């Protein structure tokens, strides 16, 4: 593709869509590239109750994202569904490549977010999709009336565990400490939920079963005691959902001159500048203290505004 866009945005989560909205409104020629569905992690979130102004009963991640997408496209942002596998970030013309095309722009906004961190126990890979999941919204209905275990103690684990109680017979949160990391308001709701149980100071050691997940060995980290959990005979299986944080989608930027921290998150200044002129980062992929829809959207708005400034100064 010969066209040189003003801005290429990688990733159509809240950060990328907000960047598209601001870039489009600034009349910058803008291409938004997404490999899958819009929304990133918020597309697999059941309930949104802390996005400012969001008081619509039953608002979900997908419904909020659908309106963000419409708003972004209204301002003329071009869209492509493609998997980017290489980038050239340095120089005046930035390039992003897929198996089928090469796209060029004067500036790039990296908003490719993060994905679920694996639990890290034996058997996890083998039982993925056969009892192991990382998305309650996607898979909860497979566990209607079964028992389900949720690993983690942060906002995601506790919120998604509460969501799972609408489907599962019993939901047990397995947390490695004896205190949740989740926000106090979320904890208050969780402790009132009669279908929700907690296994403290515990980690998952191994998952097993005959083709489908039906056994799990957990370890008490204080006593070292191992316990084998076996599925109820009538059920023949149970579910394990992992929500123990995220890993940034930043592998393709490695070795391209872009600074990253030891975990692969991208440091920026307050105006979303990375260390490479004309390359900005926004949303969960940044080094930051609060990963929320509201902070991702704010990052996107700032990044797009800074693209305009950068282009005008060139
Ligand atoms: P998180 O806040 O990083 O929490 C991860 C949880 O998993 C922690 O409780 C951690 O335990 C546990 N953990 C980490 N590594 C583990 C391991 N190897 N084995 C067992 N447990 C492990 O991640 P998150 O809950 O996905 O949230 C990510 C970000 O999104 C946060 O900033 C969060 O506030 C935000 N978020 C917000 C909302 C909301 O506001 N409604 C909803 C979802 C997510 P320790 O506590 O012991 O470290």
Coordinates of C-alpha atoms and ligand atoms in Angstrom, one line a residue:
X1 CA 0.0 0.0 0.0
X2 CA 1.6 3.3 -1.1
X3 CA -0.6 5.6 0.9
X4 CA 1.1 7.3 3.9
X5 CA -1.4 7.9 6.6
X6 CA -1.0 10.6 9.2
X7 CA -1.7 8.0 12.0
X8 CA -1.8 4.2 12.2
X9 CA -3.4 3.0 15.4
X10 CA -2.6 -0.6 16.4
X11 CA -5.4 -2.2 18.5
X12 CA -9.1 -1.3 18.8
X13 CA -9.7 -1.5 22.5
X14 CA -10.8 1.6 24.5
X15 CA -7.4 3.3 24.0
X16 CA -7.3 2.7 20.2
X17 CA -10.9 3.6 19.7
X18 CA -10.5 6.9 21.7
X19 CA -7.4 7.7 19.7
X20 CA -9.3 7.1 16.5
X21 CA -12.1 9.4 17.6
X22 CA -9.7 12.2 18.4
X23 CA -7.5 11.6 15.3
X24 CA -10.6 11.5 13.1
X25 CA -12.0 14.7 14.6
X26 CA -8.7 16.4 14.0
X27 CA -9.1 15.5 10.3
X28 CA -5.9 13.3 10.4
X29 CA -5.9 10.5 7.8
X30 CA -6.2 7.5 10.2
X31 CA -6.0 3.8 9.8
X32 CA -7.1 1.6 12.7
X33 CA -5.8 -2.0 12.6
X34 CA -7.3 -4.7 14.7
X35 CA -6.6 -8.4 14.5
X36 CA -9.7 -9.7 16.1
X37 CA -12.8 -8.2 17.6
X38 CA -13.0 -4.6 18.9
X39 CA -12.7 -4.1 22.6
X40 CA -9.6 -6.0 23.7
X41 CA -10.1 -7.2 27.3
X42 CA -13.2 -5.2 27.9
X43 CA -14.9 -7.2 25.2
X44 CA -14.8 -10.1 27.6
X45 CA -16.1 -8.2 30.6
X46 CA -19.6 -8.6 31.8
X47 CA -20.3 -5.5 33.7
X48 CA -19.0 -2.0 33.5
X49 CA -19.9 0.2 36.5
X50 CA -17.0 2.6 36.8
X51 CA -16.8 4.4 33.4
X52 CA -17.8 8.0 34.1
X53 CA -21.4 8.6 33.1
X54 CA -22.1 4.9 32.7
X55 CA -25.2 4.3 34.8
X56 CA -27.1 2.4 32.1
X57 CA -28.5 -0.7 33.8
X58 CA -26.8 -3.9 32.5
X59 CA -24.1 -2.1 30.4
X60 CA -21.5 -4.7 29.4
X61 CA -18.1 -4.4 27.8
X62 CA -19.4 -5.3 24.3
X63 CA -22.3 -2.8 24.5
X64 CA -20.0 0.1 25.5
X65 CA -17.4 -0.9 22.9
X66 CA -20.0 -1.0 20.2
X67 CA -20.9 2.6 20.8
X68 CA -17.2 3.6 20.9
X69 CA -16.6 1.9 17.6
X70 CA -19.6 3.7 16.0
X71 CA -18.4 7.0 17.3
X72 CA -14.8 6.4 16.0
X73 CA -16.0 5.4 12.6
X74 CA -18.3 8.4 12.4
X75 CA -15.2 10.6 12.1
X76 CA -13.9 8.9 9.0
X77 CA -11.3 6.5 10.5
X78 CA -10.4 3.7 8.1
X79 CA -10.6 0.2 9.4
X80 CA -8.6 -3.0 8.6
X81 CA -8.8 -6.4 10.1
X82 CA -5.3 -7.8 9.9
X83 CA -2.6 -9.5 12.0
X84 CA 0.6 -7.4 12.2
X85 CA 3.7 -9.4 12.5
X86 CA 6.5 -6.8 12.0
X87 CA 7.1 -3.1 12.4
X88 CA 9.6 -0.4 11.5
X89 CA 9.2 2.3 14.1
X90 CA 12.3 4.5 13.5
X91 CA 12.5 7.1 10.7
X92 CA 10.1 9.6 9.3
X93 CA 7.8 6.9 7.7
X94 CA 6.7 4.2 10.1
X95 CA 5.8 0.8 8.6
X96 CA 3.6 -2.1 9.9
X97 CA 3.5 -5.4 8.0
X98 CA 1.2 -8.3 7.9
X99 CA 1.3 -11.5 5.8
X100 CA -0.8 -9.7 3.2
X101 CA 0.1 -6.0 3.3
X102 CA 2.4 -3.2 4.4
X103 CA 0.9 -0.1 5.9
X104 CA 2.7 3.3 6.3
X105 CA 2.2 6.3 8.4
X106 CA 3.9 9.4 9.8
X107 CA 3.0 8.4 13.4
X108 CA 2.0 5.3 15.2
X109 CA -0.1 4.8 18.3
X110 CA 0.6 1.4 19.9
X111 CA -2.6 0.3 21.7
X112 CA -2.3 -3.4 21.5
X113 CA -3.1 -4.0 25.2
X114 CA -2.5 -7.1 27.2
X115 CA -3.8 -10.7 27.5
X116 CA -4.6 -13.1 30.3
X117 CA -1.6 -14.5 32.2
X118 CA -1.6 -18.3 32.4
X119 CA -2.0 -19.9 35.8
X120 CA 1.3 -21.6 35.4
X121 CA 0.4 -25.1 36.7
X122 CA 0.9 -28.6 35.2
X123 CA -1.9 -29.7 32.8
X124 CA -3.1 -26.1 32.1
X125 CA -2.4 -26.2 28.4
X126 CA -3.9 -29.7 28.0
X127 CA -7.2 -28.7 29.5
X128 CA -7.6 -25.3 27.9
X129 CA -11.1 -25.3 26.4
X130 CA -11.8 -28.6 28.2
X131 CA -12.5 -27.0 31.6
X132 CA -9.8 -24.3 31.7
X133 CA -10.9 -20.8 30.6
X134 CA -9.8 -17.2 30.9
X135 CA -13.1 -15.6 29.9
X136 CA -16.2 -15.9 32.0
X137 CA -18.4 -14.0 29.6
X138 CA -17.4 -16.4 26.8
X139 CA -17.6 -19.7 28.7
X140 CA -19.8 -19.3 31.8
X141 CA -22.8 -21.0 30.1
X142 CA -20.8 -24.2 29.6
X143 CA -20.8 -24.5 33.4
X144 CA -24.5 -24.1 34.1
X145 CA -25.1 -26.0 37.4
X146 CA -21.5 -27.3 37.7
X147 CA -18.8 -26.3 40.2
X148 CA -16.3 -23.7 39.2
X149 CA -13.0 -22.5 40.6
X150 CA -11.6 -19.0 39.9
X151 CA -7.9 -18.4 40.4
X152 CA -6.8 -14.9 41.5
X153 CA -7.7 -12.2 44.0
X154 CA -7.8 -9.0 42.0
X155 CA -10.7 -7.0 40.6
X156 CA -11.0 -9.4 37.6
X157 CA -11.0 -12.6 39.6
X158 CA -13.6 -11.4 42.1
X159 CA -15.9 -9.6 39.5
X160 CA -15.8 -12.6 37.1
X161 CA -16.4 -15.0 40.0
X162 CA -19.5 -13.1 40.9
X163 CA -20.6 -13.3 37.3
X164 CA -20.0 -17.0 37.3
X165 CA -22.4 -17.5 40.3
X166 CA -25.2 -16.7 37.9
X167 CA -24.4 -20.0 36.1
X168 CA -22.5 -22.3 38.3
X169 CA -23.8 -24.2 41.3
X170 CA -20.9 -23.2 43.4
X171 CA -17.9 -20.9 42.7
X172 CA -14.7 -21.0 44.8
X173 CA -12.1 -18.3 44.5
X174 CA -8.6 -19.8 45.0
X175 CA -6.2 -17.0 46.2
X176 CA -2.5 -17.3 47.1
X177 CA -2.9 -14.9 50.1
X178 CA -5.5 -14.5 52.9
X179 CA -6.6 -11.1 51.7
X180 CA -8.0 -10.0 48.3
X181 CA -6.4 -7.4 46.2
X182 CA -9.8 -6.4 44.6
X183 CA -11.3 -3.0 45.4
X184 CA -13.2 -2.8 48.7
X185 CA -16.5 -2.1 47.0
X186 CA -16.1 -5.3 44.9
X187 CA -15.1 -7.3 48.0
X188 CA -18.2 -6.1 49.9
X189 CA -20.5 -7.5 47.2
X190 CA -18.5 -10.7 46.9
X191 CA -18.6 -11.5 50.6
X192 CA -22.4 -11.1 50.5
X193 CA -22.8 -13.6 47.6
X194 CA -23.9 -17.0 49.1
X195 CA -22.7 -19.0 46.1
X196 CA -19.2 -17.6 46.4
X197 CA -16.6 -19.4 48.5
X198 CA -12.9 -18.7 49.2
X199 CA -9.9 -21.0 49.5
X200 CA -7.2 -18.8 51.0
X201 CA -3.4 -19.1 50.9
X202 CA -3.7 -21.6 48.1
X203 CA -2.2 -22.2 44.7
X204 CA -3.1 -24.6 41.9
X205 CA -0.3 -27.2 41.4
X206 CA -1.8 -29.6 38.8
X207 CA -4.9 -30.1 36.6
X208 CA -6.0 -33.5 35.4
X209 CA -8.8 -35.7 34.1
X210 CA -9.5 -38.1 31.3
X211 CA -9.9 -35.7 28.3
X212 CA -12.0 -33.2 30.4
X213 CA -11.0 -31.4 33.6
X214 CA -12.1 -33.4 36.6
X215 CA -9.2 -33.3 39.0
X216 CA -7.1 -30.6 40.6
X217 CA -4.3 -30.6 43.1
X218 CA -4.0 -27.5 45.2
X219 CA -1.3 -26.5 47.7
X220 CA -1.7 -24.5 50.9
X221 CA 1.3 -22.1 50.7
X222 CA 1.5 -21.7 54.5
X223 CA 1.5 -25.4 55.5
X224 CA 2.7 -27.0 52.2
X225 CA -0.3 -29.4 52.4
X226 CA -1.5 -30.8 49.1
X227 CA -5.2 -31.4 48.5
X228 CA -6.7 -33.3 45.6
X229 CA -10.1 -32.0 44.4
X230 CA -12.2 -34.4 42.4
X231 CA -15.3 -33.5 40.4
X232 CA -18.6 -34.6 41.8
X233 CA -19.4 -38.0 40.3
X234 CA -22.7 -36.9 38.7
X235 CA -21.0 -33.8 37.1
X236 CA -17.9 -35.7 35.9
X237 CA -16.1 -32.3 35.4
X238 CA -15.6 -28.8 36.8
X239 CA -14.3 -25.5 35.5
X240 CA -11.2 -23.5 36.4
X241 CA -11.0 -19.8 35.3
X242 CA -7.7 -18.0 35.6
X243 CA -7.6 -14.3 36.4
X244 CA -4.1 -13.6 37.7
X245 CA -3.2 -10.5 35.8
X246 CA -2.1 -9.8 32.3
X247 CA 0.9 -9.9 29.9
X248 CA 1.4 -7.0 27.4
X249 CA 1.0 -7.7 23.7
X250 CA 4.4 -6.2 22.9
X251 CA 6.4 -9.1 21.4
X252 CA 6.5 -7.7 17.9
X253 CA 8.1 -4.4 19.1
X254 CA 11.1 -6.2 20.6
X255 CA 14.4 -5.3 18.9
X256 CA 12.8 -2.4 17.1
X257 CA 14.5 0.4 19.1
X258 CA 11.4 0.7 21.4
X259 CA 12.1 0.9 25.2
X260 CA 10.2 -1.6 27.3
X261 CA 10.4 -2.6 30.9
X262 CA 11.4 -6.1 32.0
X263 CA 7.8 -7.3 31.7
X264 CA 7.3 -5.9 28.2
X265 CA 5.2 -2.8 29.1
X266 CA 6.1 0.4 27.3
X267 CA 7.2 3.5 29.3
X268 CA 5.9 6.9 28.1
X269 CA 5.8 10.4 29.3
X270 CA 2.6 12.1 30.4
X271 CA 1.9 12.9 26.7
X272 CA 2.2 9.2 25.6
X273 CA 5.6 9.7 23.8
X274 CA 7.7 6.6 23.7
X275 CA 11.5 6.9 23.3
X276 CA 11.0 7.0 19.4
X277 CA 9.8 10.2 17.8
X278 CA 6.4 9.8 16.2
X279 CA 5.7 6.6 18.1
X280 CA 3.1 6.8 21.0
X281 CA 1.7 4.2 23.3
X282 CA -1.7 4.2 24.9
X283 CA -3.8 2.0 27.2
X284 CA -2.9 -1.2 29.1
X285 CA 0.4 -1.7 27.2
X286 CA 1.9 1.3 28.9
X287 CA 3.8 1.3 32.2
X288 CA 1.1 2.8 34.4
X289 CA -0.5 2.4 37.8
X290 CA -4.2 2.1 36.9
X291 CA -5.4 0.0 34.0
X292 CA -9.1 0.9 33.4
X293 CA -11.3 1.8 30.5
X294 CA -11.3 5.5 31.6
X295 CA -7.4 5.6 31.7
X296 CA -7.1 3.8 28.4
X297 CA -9.5 6.2 26.7
X298 CA -7.7 9.2 28.2
X299 CA -4.4 7.8 26.9
X300 CA -5.8 7.4 23.4
X301 CA -7.1 11.0 23.3
X302 CA -3.8 12.4 24.4
X303 CA -1.8 10.2 22.0
X304 CA -3.9 11.3 19.0
X305 CA -3.6 15.0 20.0
X306 CA 0.2 14.5 20.2
X307 CA 0.3 12.9 16.8
X308 CA -1.3 16.1 15.4
X309 CA 1.2 18.2 17.2
X310 CA 4.1 16.1 16.0
X311 CA 3.0 16.2 12.3
X312 CA 2.5 20.0 12.5
X313 CA 6.0 20.4 13.8
X314 CA 7.7 18.2 11.2
Ligands
LIG1 P1 -4.3 -7.8 39.2 O1 -4.9 -6.6 39.8 O2 -2.8 -7.7 38.8 O3 -4.5 -9.0 40.2 C1 -3.9 -10.3 39.9 C2 -4.3 -11.2 41.0 O4 -3.8 -12.5 40.7 C3 -3.7 -10.8 42.4 O5 -4.6 -11.1 43.4 C4 -2.5 -11.7 42.5 O6 -2.2 -12.1 43.8 C5 -2.9 -12.9 41.7 N1 -1.7 -13.6 41.1 C6 -0.8 -13.0 40.3 N2 0.1 -13.9 39.9 C7 -0.3 -15.1 40.4 C8 0.2 -16.4 40.4 N3 1.3 -16.7 39.7 N4 -0.5 -17.4 41.0 C9 -1.6 -17.1 41.8 N5 -2.1 -15.9 41.9 C10 -1.5 -14.9 41.2 O7 -5.0 -8.3 37.9 P2 -6.5 -8.1 37.4 O8 -7.5 -8.4 38.5 O9 -6.6 -8.8 36.1 O10 -6.7 -6.5 37.1 C11 -5.8 -5.9 36.2 C12 -6.1 -4.4 36.2 O11 -7.4 -4.2 35.7 C13 -6.0 -3.8 37.6 O12 -5.5 -2.5 37.5 C14 -7.5 -3.8 38.0 O13 -7.8 -2.7 38.9 C15 -8.2 -3.5 36.6 N6 -9.5 -4.0 36.7 C16 -10.5 -3.2 37.1 C17 -11.8 -3.6 37.2 C18 -12.9 -2.7 37.8 O14 -12.5 -1.6 38.2 N7 -14.1 -3.1 37.8 C19 -12.2 -4.9 36.7 C20 -11.1 -5.7 36.3 C21 -9.8 -5.3 36.2 P3 -1.6 -11.0 44.9 O15 -2.8 -10.2 45.3 O16 -1.1 -11.9 46.0 O17 -0.6 -10.2 44.2

